[in-house]
mmCIF file of C-alpha atoms in Angstrom:
data_model
loop_
_atom_site.group_PDB
_atom_site.id
_atom_site.type_symbol
_atom_site.label_atom_id
_atom_site.label_comp_id
_atom_site.label_asym_id
_atom_site.label_seq_id
_atom_site.Cartn_x
_atom_site.Cartn_y
_atom_site.Cartn_z
ATOM 1 C CA MET H 232 105.046 40.752 87.802
ATOM 2 C CA PRO H 233 103.832 42.212 91.174
ATOM 3 C CA GLY H 234 107.333 41.884 92.553
ATOM 4 C CA LYS H 235 108.814 43.625 89.543
ATOM 5 C CA LEU H 236 106.337 46.433 89.891
ATOM 6 C CA GLN H 237 107.195 46.886 93.522
ATOM 7 C CA MET H 238 110.934 47.075 92.767
ATOM 8 C CA ASP H 239 110.149 49.645 90.029
ATOM 9 C CA LYS H 240 108.210 51.662 92.611
ATOM 10 C CA ILE H 241 110.959 51.482 95.230
ATOM 11 C CA ALA H 242 113.494 52.534 92.551
ATOM 12 C CA ALA H 243 111.291 55.505 91.513
ATOM 13 C CA LEU H 244 110.832 56.641 95.173
ATOM 14 C CA THR H 245 114.428 56.268 96.232
ATOM 15 C CA GLY H 246 116.227 57.246 93.068
ATOM 16 C CA PHE H 247 118.307 54.072 92.906
ATOM 17 C CA SER H 248 118.324 51.610 89.961
ATOM 18 C CA VAL H 249 116.121 48.517 89.906
ATOM 19 C CA SER H 250 119.251 46.401 89.973
ATOM 20 C CA THR H 251 120.446 48.081 93.160
ATOM 21 C CA VAL H 252 117.007 47.639 94.717
ATOM 22 C CA SER H 253 117.104 43.935 93.792
ATOM 23 C CA ARG H 254 120.544 43.484 95.307
ATOM 24 C CA VAL H 255 119.584 45.054 98.615
ATOM 25 C CA LEU H 256 116.276 43.112 98.946
ATOM 26 C CA ALA H 257 118.153 39.901 98.092
ATOM 27 C CA GLY H 258 120.526 40.566 101.020
ATOM 28 C CA LYS H 259 123.601 40.785 98.782
ATOM 29 C CA PRO H 260 126.660 42.856 99.744
ATOM 30 C CA TYR H 261 128.543 45.581 97.920
ATOM 31 C CA THR H 262 125.870 48.223 98.108
ATOM 32 C CA SER H 263 126.388 51.499 99.903
ATOM 33 C CA ASP H 264 124.991 52.154 103.418
ATOM 34 C CA ARG H 265 123.012 55.072 102.051
ATOM 35 C CA ALA H 266 121.381 52.943 99.320
ATOM 36 C CA ARG H 267 120.666 50.085 101.708
ATOM 37 C CA GLU H 268 119.020 52.306 104.379
ATOM 38 C CA ALA H 269 116.927 54.174 101.818
ATOM 39 C CA ILE H 270 115.752 51.075 100.024
ATOM 40 C CA ILE H 271 114.935 49.034 103.178
ATOM 41 C CA SER H 272 113.138 52.060 104.703
ATOM 42 C CA CYS H 273 111.035 52.466 101.511
ATOM 43 C CA ALA H 274 110.325 48.705 101.285
ATOM 44 C CA ARG H 275 109.279 48.651 104.905
ATOM 45 C CA ARG H 276 106.838 51.533 104.322
ATOM 46 C CA LEU H 277 105.341 49.759 101.299
ATOM 47 C CA GLY H 278 104.963 46.519 103.240
ATOM 48 C CA VAL H 279 107.442 44.742 100.930
ATOM 49 C CA LEU H 280 109.455 43.284 103.777
ATOM 50 C CA ASP H 281 106.344 41.538 105.124
ATOM 51 C CA GLY H 282 106.263 39.455 102.012
ATOM 52 C CA LEU H 283 109.938 38.508 101.942
ATOM 53 C CA ALA H 284 111.086 35.080 103.002
ATOM 54 C CA CYS H 285 111.684 35.052 106.732
ATOM 55 C CA GLY H 286 115.103 33.645 106.243
ATOM 56 C CA ARG H 287 116.487 36.605 104.446
ATOM 57 C CA LEU H 288 119.099 38.804 106.178
ATOM 58 C CA LEU H 289 119.398 42.332 104.789
ATOM 59 C CA ILE H 290 122.855 42.916 106.355
ATOM 60 C CA ASP H 291 126.502 42.526 105.558
ATOM 61 C CA GLY H 292 128.269 41.686 108.861
ATOM 62 C CA VAL H 293 127.516 40.381 112.304
ATOM 63 C CA ALA H 294 129.841 40.680 115.279
ATOM 64 C CA VAL H 295 129.604 37.985 117.992
ATOM 65 C CA PHE H 296 130.953 38.788 121.432
ATOM 66 C CA ALA H 297 131.566 35.954 124.003
ATOM 67 C CA PRO H 298 133.807 35.317 127.067
ATOM 68 C CA GLY H 299 137.398 34.944 125.926
ATOM 69 C CA ARG H 300 137.580 31.343 127.157
ATOM 70 C CA THR H 301 135.043 30.507 124.424
ATOM 71 C CA PHE H 302 137.763 30.769 121.811
ATOM 72 C CA ASN H 303 140.552 28.905 123.671
ATOM 73 C CA ALA H 304 141.585 25.424 122.672
ATOM 74 C CA ARG H 305 140.319 23.989 126.002
ATOM 75 C CA GLY H 306 137.769 26.691 126.713
ATOM 76 C CA ASP H 307 134.046 26.883 127.281
ATOM 77 C CA VAL H 308 132.498 24.104 125.210
ATOM 78 C CA PHE H 309 128.977 25.307 125.866
ATOM 79 C CA TYR H 310 129.554 28.731 124.443
ATOM 80 C CA LEU H 311 131.608 27.313 121.599
ATOM 81 C CA GLU H 312 128.563 25.225 120.656
ATOM 82 C CA VAL H 313 126.450 28.419 120.753
ATOM 83 C CA THR H 314 128.749 30.126 118.341
ATOM 84 C CA ARG H 315 128.483 27.084 116.008
ATOM 85 C CA GLY H 316 124.763 27.483 116.083
ATOM 86 C CA ILE H 317 125.150 31.100 114.982
ATOM 87 C CA ALA H 318 127.441 30.132 112.156
ATOM 88 C CA GLU H 319 125.047 27.293 111.135
ATOM 89 C CA ALA H 320 122.111 29.699 110.950
ATOM 90 C CA LEU H 321 124.167 32.273 108.947
ATOM 91 C CA ALA H 322 125.650 29.692 106.534
ATOM 92 C CA ALA H 323 122.901 30.169 104.011
ATOM 93 C CA HIS H 324 123.485 33.898 103.873
ATOM 94 C CA ASN H 325 126.225 36.008 102.363
ATOM 95 C CA VAL H 326 127.056 37.544 105.732
ATOM 96 C CA TYR H 327 130.458 38.348 107.193
ATOM 97 C CA LEU H 328 130.793 36.853 110.755
ATOM 98 C CA SER H 329 133.447 37.984 113.245
ATOM 99 C CA TYR H 330 134.162 37.019 116.785
ATOM 100 C CA CYS H 331 135.516 38.991 119.730
ATOM 101 C CA GLY H 332 136.254 38.121 123.412
ATOM 102 C CA LEU H 333 134.164 39.945 125.975
ATOM 103 C CA GLU H 334 134.196 38.918 129.600
ATOM 104 C CA GLU H 335 131.124 38.568 131.879
ATOM 105 C CA GLU H 336 132.066 41.381 134.251
ATOM 106 C CA HIS H 337 134.203 44.454 133.771
ATOM 107 C CA ALA H 338 134.180 43.999 129.943
ATOM 108 C CA ASP H 339 136.658 45.844 127.710
ATOM 109 C CA ILE H 340 134.379 48.713 126.614
ATOM 110 C CA GLU H 341 136.874 50.140 124.117
ATOM 111 C CA ALA H 342 137.277 46.799 122.292
ATOM 112 C CA PHE H 343 133.510 46.424 122.240
ATOM 113 C CA LEU H 344 132.887 49.841 120.686
ATOM 114 C CA ASP H 345 135.694 49.361 118.229
ATOM 115 C CA LYS H 346 134.319 46.129 116.902
ATOM 116 C CA ALA H 347 130.528 46.789 117.234
ATOM 117 C CA GLY H 348 130.847 50.355 115.849
ATOM 118 C CA ASN H 349 132.563 49.200 112.745
ATOM 119 C CA LYS H 350 130.685 50.427 109.633
ATOM 120 C CA HIS H 351 130.771 46.956 108.124
ATOM 121 C CA ILE H 352 129.014 45.484 111.200
ATOM 122 C CA ASN H 353 125.248 45.781 110.925
ATOM 123 C CA ALA H 354 124.177 43.554 113.758
ATOM 124 C CA VAL H 355 125.561 42.355 117.125
ATOM 125 C CA ILE H 356 125.179 39.140 119.147
ATOM 126 C CA ILE H 357 126.436 39.130 122.800
ATOM 127 C CA ILE H 358 126.852 35.781 124.599
ATOM 128 C CA GLY H 359 127.059 35.332 128.313
ATOM 129 C CA THR H 360 128.035 38.924 129.395
ATOM 130 C CA ASP H 361 126.459 40.414 132.493
ATOM 131 C CA ASP H 362 128.011 43.911 132.280
ATOM 132 C CA PRO H 363 125.144 46.438 132.263
ATOM 133 C CA THR H 364 127.414 49.063 130.701
ATOM 134 C CA ILE H 365 127.788 46.910 127.602
ATOM 135 C CA PHE H 366 124.049 46.521 127.372
ATOM 136 C CA LYS H 367 123.574 50.310 127.504
ATOM 137 C CA LEU H 368 126.196 50.878 124.806
ATOM 138 C CA ALA H 369 124.698 48.133 122.582
ATOM 139 C CA ALA H 370 121.182 49.699 122.879
ATOM 140 C CA ALA H 371 122.652 53.031 121.757
ATOM 141 C CA LEU H 372 124.394 51.603 118.650
ATOM 142 C CA ASN H 373 121.262 51.776 116.549
ATOM 143 C CA LYS H 374 121.988 48.315 115.290
ATOM 144 C CA PRO H 375 119.988 45.117 115.905
ATOM 145 C CA CYS H 376 121.505 43.332 118.971
ATOM 146 C CA VAL H 377 120.551 40.003 120.573
ATOM 147 C CA LEU H 378 121.764 38.749 123.936
ATOM 148 C CA ILE H 379 122.342 35.022 124.530
ATOM 149 C CA ASN H 380 122.122 33.426 127.974
ATOM 150 C CA THR H 381 122.027 36.793 129.779
ATOM 151 C CA HIS H 382 119.403 39.411 130.620
ATOM 152 C CA ASP H 383 119.238 43.191 130.162
ATOM 153 C CA ARG H 384 117.433 44.576 133.239
ATOM 154 C CA GLU H 385 116.516 47.654 131.182
ATOM 155 C CA THR H 386 114.757 45.370 128.744
ATOM 156 C CA ALA H 387 116.071 47.379 125.764
ATOM 157 C CA LEU H 388 117.562 44.382 123.871
ATOM 158 C CA ASP H 389 116.142 41.143 122.423
ATOM 159 C CA ALA H 390 117.466 38.024 124.152
ATOM 160 C CA VAL H 391 117.318 34.278 124.012
ATOM 161 C CA SER H 392 118.244 31.996 126.900
ATOM 162 C CA PRO H 393 117.618 28.527 128.267
ATOM 163 C CA ASP H 394 114.685 28.630 130.698
ATOM 164 C CA HIS H 395 116.995 28.131 133.691
ATOM 165 C CA TYR H 396 114.121 28.293 136.211
ATOM 166 C CA ALA H 397 112.161 25.596 134.408
ATOM 167 C CA ILE H 398 115.283 23.379 133.925
ATOM 168 C CA GLY H 399 115.963 23.506 137.714
ATOM 169 C CA PHE H 400 112.296 22.970 138.586
ATOM 170 C CA ASN H 401 111.787 20.058 136.202
ATOM 171 C CA ALA H 402 115.021 18.303 137.196
ATOM 172 C CA ALA H 403 113.946 18.376 140.836
ATOM 173 C CA ARG H 404 110.371 17.464 139.929
ATOM 174 C CA HIS H 405 111.631 14.357 138.164
ATOM 175 C CA VAL H 406 113.373 13.327 141.415
ATOM 176 C CA PHE H 407 110.421 14.096 143.714
ATOM 177 C CA GLU H 408 107.866 12.440 141.453
ATOM 178 C CA ARG H 409 109.781 9.205 141.959
ATOM 179 C CA GLY H 410 109.201 9.365 145.642
ATOM 180 C CA HIS H 411 112.602 10.780 146.758
ATOM 181 C CA ARG H 412 112.722 13.431 149.460
ATOM 182 C CA ARG H 413 116.447 13.748 150.337
ATOM 183 C CA MET H 414 118.285 15.393 147.511
ATOM 184 C CA LEU H 415 121.689 17.071 147.542
ATOM 185 C CA SER H 416 122.409 19.642 144.739
ATOM 186 C CA LEU H 417 125.922 20.617 143.698
ATOM 187 C CA THR H 418 126.030 23.947 141.795
ATOM 188 C CA CYS H 419 128.196 26.874 140.924
ATOM 189 C CA LEU H 420 126.653 30.353 141.294
ATOM 190 C CA ARG H 421 129.170 32.460 139.291
ATOM 191 C CA ARG H 422 126.417 33.579 136.834
ATOM 192 C CA LYS H 423 123.044 35.132 137.607
ATOM 193 C CA THR H 424 121.434 32.520 135.325
ATOM 194 C CA LEU H 425 122.587 29.844 137.798
ATOM 195 C CA TYR H 426 120.825 31.619 140.638
ATOM 196 C CA THR H 427 117.661 31.474 138.523
ATOM 197 C CA ARG H 428 118.126 27.669 138.115
ATOM 198 C CA LEU H 429 118.635 27.253 141.874
ATOM 199 C CA HIS H 430 115.305 29.234 142.479
ATOM 200 C CA GLY H 431 113.615 26.657 140.233
ATOM 201 C CA ILE H 432 114.956 23.863 142.333
ATOM 202 C CA GLN H 433 113.827 25.559 145.529
ATOM 203 C CA ASP H 434 110.360 26.057 144.121
ATOM 204 C CA ALA H 435 110.107 22.349 143.352
ATOM 205 C CA TYR H 436 110.757 21.679 147.040
ATOM 206 C CA ARG H 437 107.839 23.955 147.879
ATOM 207 C CA HIS H 438 105.610 22.479 145.229
ATOM 208 C CA PHE H 439 106.079 18.964 146.616
ATOM 209 C CA SER H 440 105.996 20.127 150.244
ATOM 210 C CA VAL H 441 109.513 19.021 150.876
ATOM 211 C CA PRO H 442 111.478 21.061 153.524
ATOM 212 C CA PHE H 443 114.466 22.907 152.034
ATOM 213 C CA ASP H 444 117.560 23.536 154.120
ATOM 214 C CA ALA H 445 120.080 25.713 152.305
ATOM 215 C CA GLN H 446 122.865 24.536 154.694
ATOM 216 C CA GLN H 447 122.222 20.843 154.136
ATOM 217 C CA ASP H 448 120.660 20.438 150.704
ATOM 218 C CA VAL H 449 123.102 22.479 148.556
ATOM 219 C CA ILE H 450 126.823 22.454 147.958
ATOM 220 C CA ILE H 451 128.159 25.620 146.276
ATOM 221 C CA THR H 452 131.441 25.414 144.316
ATOM 222 C CA GLU H 453 133.541 28.030 142.515
ATOM 223 C CA GLY H 454 133.349 26.198 139.233
ATOM 224 C CA PHE H 455 132.073 23.147 137.423
ATOM 225 C CA SER H 456 135.234 21.018 137.461
ATOM 226 C CA PRO H 457 135.177 17.301 138.469
ATOM 227 C CA GLU H 458 137.882 18.061 141.088
ATOM 228 C CA GLU H 459 135.943 20.682 142.824
ATOM 229 C CA ALA H 460 132.754 18.556 142.899
ATOM 230 C CA GLU H 461 134.813 15.566 144.168
ATOM 231 C CA GLN H 462 136.433 17.488 147.018
ATOM 232 C CA ALA H 463 133.173 19.241 148.032
ATOM 233 C CA LEU H 464 131.076 16.081 148.106
ATOM 234 C CA GLU H 465 133.739 14.090 149.937
ATOM 235 C CA ALA H 466 133.893 16.694 152.640
ATOM 236 C CA TRP H 467 130.098 16.751 152.894
ATOM 237 C CA LEU H 468 129.754 12.980 153.211
ATOM 238 C CA ALA H 469 132.607 12.866 155.714
ATOM 239 C CA SER H 470 130.802 15.328 157.925
ATOM 240 C CA HIS H 471 127.467 13.495 157.879
ATOM 241 C CA PRO H 472 126.519 9.974 159.147
ATOM 242 C CA PRO H 473 125.422 7.553 156.357
ATOM 243 C CA ALA H 474 121.840 7.694 157.805
ATOM 244 C CA CYS H 475 121.670 11.329 156.765
ATOM 245 C CA TRP H 476 123.119 10.947 153.280
ATOM 246 C CA PRO H 477 120.864 11.918 150.323
ATOM 247 C CA GLU H 478 118.840 9.543 148.274
ATOM 248 C CA VAL H 479 119.702 11.571 145.169
ATOM 249 C CA ILE H 480 122.708 13.687 144.228
ATOM 250 C CA PHE H 481 122.017 16.416 141.679
ATOM 251 C CA PRO H 482 125.284 17.827 140.144
ATOM 252 C CA GLY H 483 124.843 20.810 137.866
ATOM 253 C CA SER H 484 126.899 19.444 134.974
ATOM 254 C CA MET H 485 128.472 16.274 133.574
ATOM 255 C CA GLY H 486 131.841 17.557 134.689
ATOM 256 C CA MET H 487 130.599 17.707 138.254
ATOM 257 C CA THR H 488 128.917 14.331 137.795
ATOM 258 C CA THR H 489 132.311 12.840 137.046
ATOM 259 C CA GLY H 490 133.633 14.032 140.362
ATOM 260 C CA VAL H 491 130.543 12.659 142.163
ATOM 261 C CA LEU H 492 131.001 9.277 140.583
ATOM 262 C CA ARG H 493 134.588 9.142 141.794
ATOM 263 C CA VAL H 494 133.503 9.701 145.363
ATOM 264 C CA LEU H 495 130.716 7.155 145.207
ATOM 265 C CA ALA H 496 133.014 4.613 143.638
ATOM 266 C CA ARG H 497 135.587 5.006 146.487
ATOM 267 C CA ARG H 498 132.771 4.618 149.067
ATOM 268 C CA GLN H 499 131.439 1.624 147.150
ATOM 269 C CA VAL H 500 128.027 3.229 146.672
ATOM 270 C CA GLN H 501 126.266 1.842 143.655
ATOM 271 C CA VAL H 502 124.230 3.989 141.223
ATOM 272 C CA PRO H 503 121.312 3.803 141.028
ATOM 273 C CA GLU H 504 120.845 0.880 143.353
ATOM 274 C CA GLN H 505 122.047 2.676 146.498
ATOM 275 C CA MET H 506 121.987 6.320 145.395
ATOM 276 C CA SER H 507 120.332 7.959 142.398
ATOM 277 C CA LEU H 508 121.953 10.627 140.082
ATOM 278 C CA MET H 509 120.360 13.493 138.173
ATOM 279 C CA THR H 510 122.235 16.172 136.248
ATOM 280 C CA THR H 511 121.909 18.981 133.593
ATOM 281 C CA ASP H 512 124.094 19.648 130.632
ATOM 282 C CA PHE H 513 123.829 20.184 126.865
ATOM 283 C CA SER H 514 122.807 17.010 124.899
ATOM 284 C CA TRP H 515 126.193 16.212 123.489
ATOM 285 C CA HIS H 516 127.663 15.849 126.925
ATOM 286 C CA LEU H 517 124.754 13.778 128.183
ATOM 287 C CA GLU H 518 124.916 11.454 125.224
ATOM 288 C CA ASN H 519 128.690 10.937 125.430
ATOM 289 C CA SER H 520 129.047 10.574 129.215
ATOM 290 C CA ALA H 521 131.770 8.219 130.379
ATOM 291 C CA GLY H 522 130.808 5.390 132.639
ATOM 292 C CA ILE H 523 127.188 4.748 133.482
ATOM 293 C CA PRO H 524 124.407 6.637 131.651
ATOM 294 C CA ILE H 525 123.054 9.551 133.627
ATOM 295 C CA THR H 526 119.488 10.894 133.545
ATOM 296 C CA GLY H 527 119.511 14.580 132.938
ATOM 297 C CA ILE H 528 117.810 17.703 131.505
ATOM 298 C CA ALA H 529 119.445 18.592 128.216
ATOM 299 C CA VAL H 530 120.025 22.287 128.120
ATOM 300 C CA PRO H 531 119.531 23.957 124.739
ATOM 301 C CA CYS H 532 122.885 25.031 123.411
ATOM 302 C CA ARG H 533 123.459 25.213 119.644
ATOM 303 C CA GLU H 534 119.752 26.069 119.380
ATOM 304 C CA LEU H 535 120.510 29.356 121.255
ATOM 305 C CA GLY H 536 122.697 30.581 118.341
ATOM 306 C CA ILE H 537 120.195 29.594 115.737
ATOM 307 C CA GLU H 538 117.260 31.348 117.555
ATOM 308 C CA ALA H 539 119.464 34.414 118.046
ATOM 309 C CA VAL H 540 119.818 34.780 114.263
ATOM 310 C CA HIS H 541 116.067 34.461 113.877
ATOM 311 C CA LEU H 542 115.596 37.212 116.492
ATOM 312 C CA LEU H 543 117.933 39.419 114.343
ATOM 313 C CA GLN H 544 115.719 38.719 111.374
ATOM 314 C CA HIS H 545 112.678 39.614 113.354
ATOM 315 C CA ARG H 546 114.177 42.935 114.545
ATOM 316 C CA LEU H 547 115.383 43.857 111.042
ATOM 317 C CA ASN H 548 111.977 43.298 109.537
ATOM 318 C CA ARG H 549 110.035 44.820 112.527
ATOM 319 C CA PRO H 550 112.248 47.488 114.120
ATOM 320 C CA GLN H 551 109.414 48.872 116.213
ATOM 321 C CA ALA H 552 108.208 45.637 117.590
ATOM 322 C CA SER H 553 108.266 45.065 121.372
ATOM 323 C CA VAL H 554 111.539 43.734 122.849
ATOM 324 C CA CYS H 555 111.492 39.912 123.016
ATOM 325 C CA HIS H 556 113.074 37.568 125.574
ATOM 326 C CA LEU H 557 112.780 34.046 124.219
ATOM 327 C CA LEU H 558 113.163 31.126 126.679
ATOM 328 C CA LEU H 559 114.115 27.715 125.273
ATOM 329 C CA GLN H 560 113.069 24.674 127.265
ATOM 330 C CA GLY H 561 115.308 21.891 128.365
ATOM 331 C CA LYS H 562 114.460 18.237 127.514
ATOM 332 C CA LEU H 563 114.487 15.257 129.844
ATOM 333 C CA ARG H 564 116.895 12.473 128.788
ATOM 334 C CA GLU H 565 115.976 9.407 130.759
ATOM 335 C CA ALA H 566 118.913 6.993 131.289
ATOM 336 C CA GLY H 567 117.785 5.037 134.373
ATOM 337 C CA SER H 568 120.042 6.696 136.998
ATOM 338 C CA VAL H 569 117.054 7.872 139.022
ATOM 339 C CA ARG H 570 115.222 4.931 140.659
ATOM 340 C CA TYR H 571 111.709 5.011 142.115
ATOM 341 C CA ALA H 572 111.860 5.308 145.949
ATOM 342 C CA THR H 573 109.384 2.514 146.460
ATOM 343 C CA ARG H 574 109.664 2.319 150.215
ATOM 344 C CA HIS H 575 109.124 6.076 150.609
ATOM 345 C CA ALA H 576 106.191 5.913 148.198
ATOM 346 C CA ALA H 577 104.680 3.130 150.141
ATOM 347 C CA ARG H 578 104.939 5.091 153.431
ATOM 348 C CA VAL H 579 103.247 8.137 151.806
ATOM 349 C CA ALA H 580 100.438 5.895 150.465
ATOM 350 C CA LEU H 581 99.849 4.491 153.962
ATOM 351 C CA GLY H 582 99.931 7.951 155.443
ATOM 352 C CA GLN H 583 102.937 7.206 157.686
#
């Protein structure tokens, strides 16, 4: 009865029928933009939206933008998983979902405005784009917009990302807590988020009072392919005597780990008996790694898409709320590839 009275009140205040009010508040399509805006605005003033189920989406269509390689047959598996998370979160709603390629830098502005400005699109999700012009345009659309795995320096848009700093810090901490002090990281720095992860690694060095040498402790590659990691590590080992080799190698993905394992196999270095391995990747890759199991930090992936939809819900119900940047934590997956450095630990205990 209270709900019926509220719908009657909204109908009286807006001039629309009770059935139209009911359809809008149920998140169903086929109502005019004018009716939807008036009814939602009235419901918000009366506090009705506060009582609605948090899972309700009062929109018709969501446009998802991601780097073009996401939608290729052999493209970016990580971002593809993120889009699956979005689709999973929207599956219970009668919402139209469309996808469009948008590159990280120098994005196609005309294509973005054409898709995002469509009258049937009520909300936007942008994945992995670093172009500040796109962020400014998205903020001016007057539509809820959520960024995934990127950051708007103007802080005008809600965002959800893996906590890259914590992922880097905790991966290195896992290594240092086991007594190791010589670690070689392999990473690609093509995204700003990867710089953040490297900063976390560097802070772990400082936290454990381990000297960090950017020339010796990090290998920078152009991408995450096994071939690049293999060539880069082979060159590094060839230029250093075995006495200076690391106790632990920390490649930034399972793809890079594959290249590292090839090098170690050729040089007859056993893992973890002679050299430990630590990595980061999303859980599906860690769980389905070829060869020996590898300890790693599982980076949230599909969860990013799910949380992005929840942020859209939050923004729709509370349009005046402060801008939110949600950081999702990685999770350690122990697989035994990082041994305890017992001899080093003993030296530390004896003060030597």
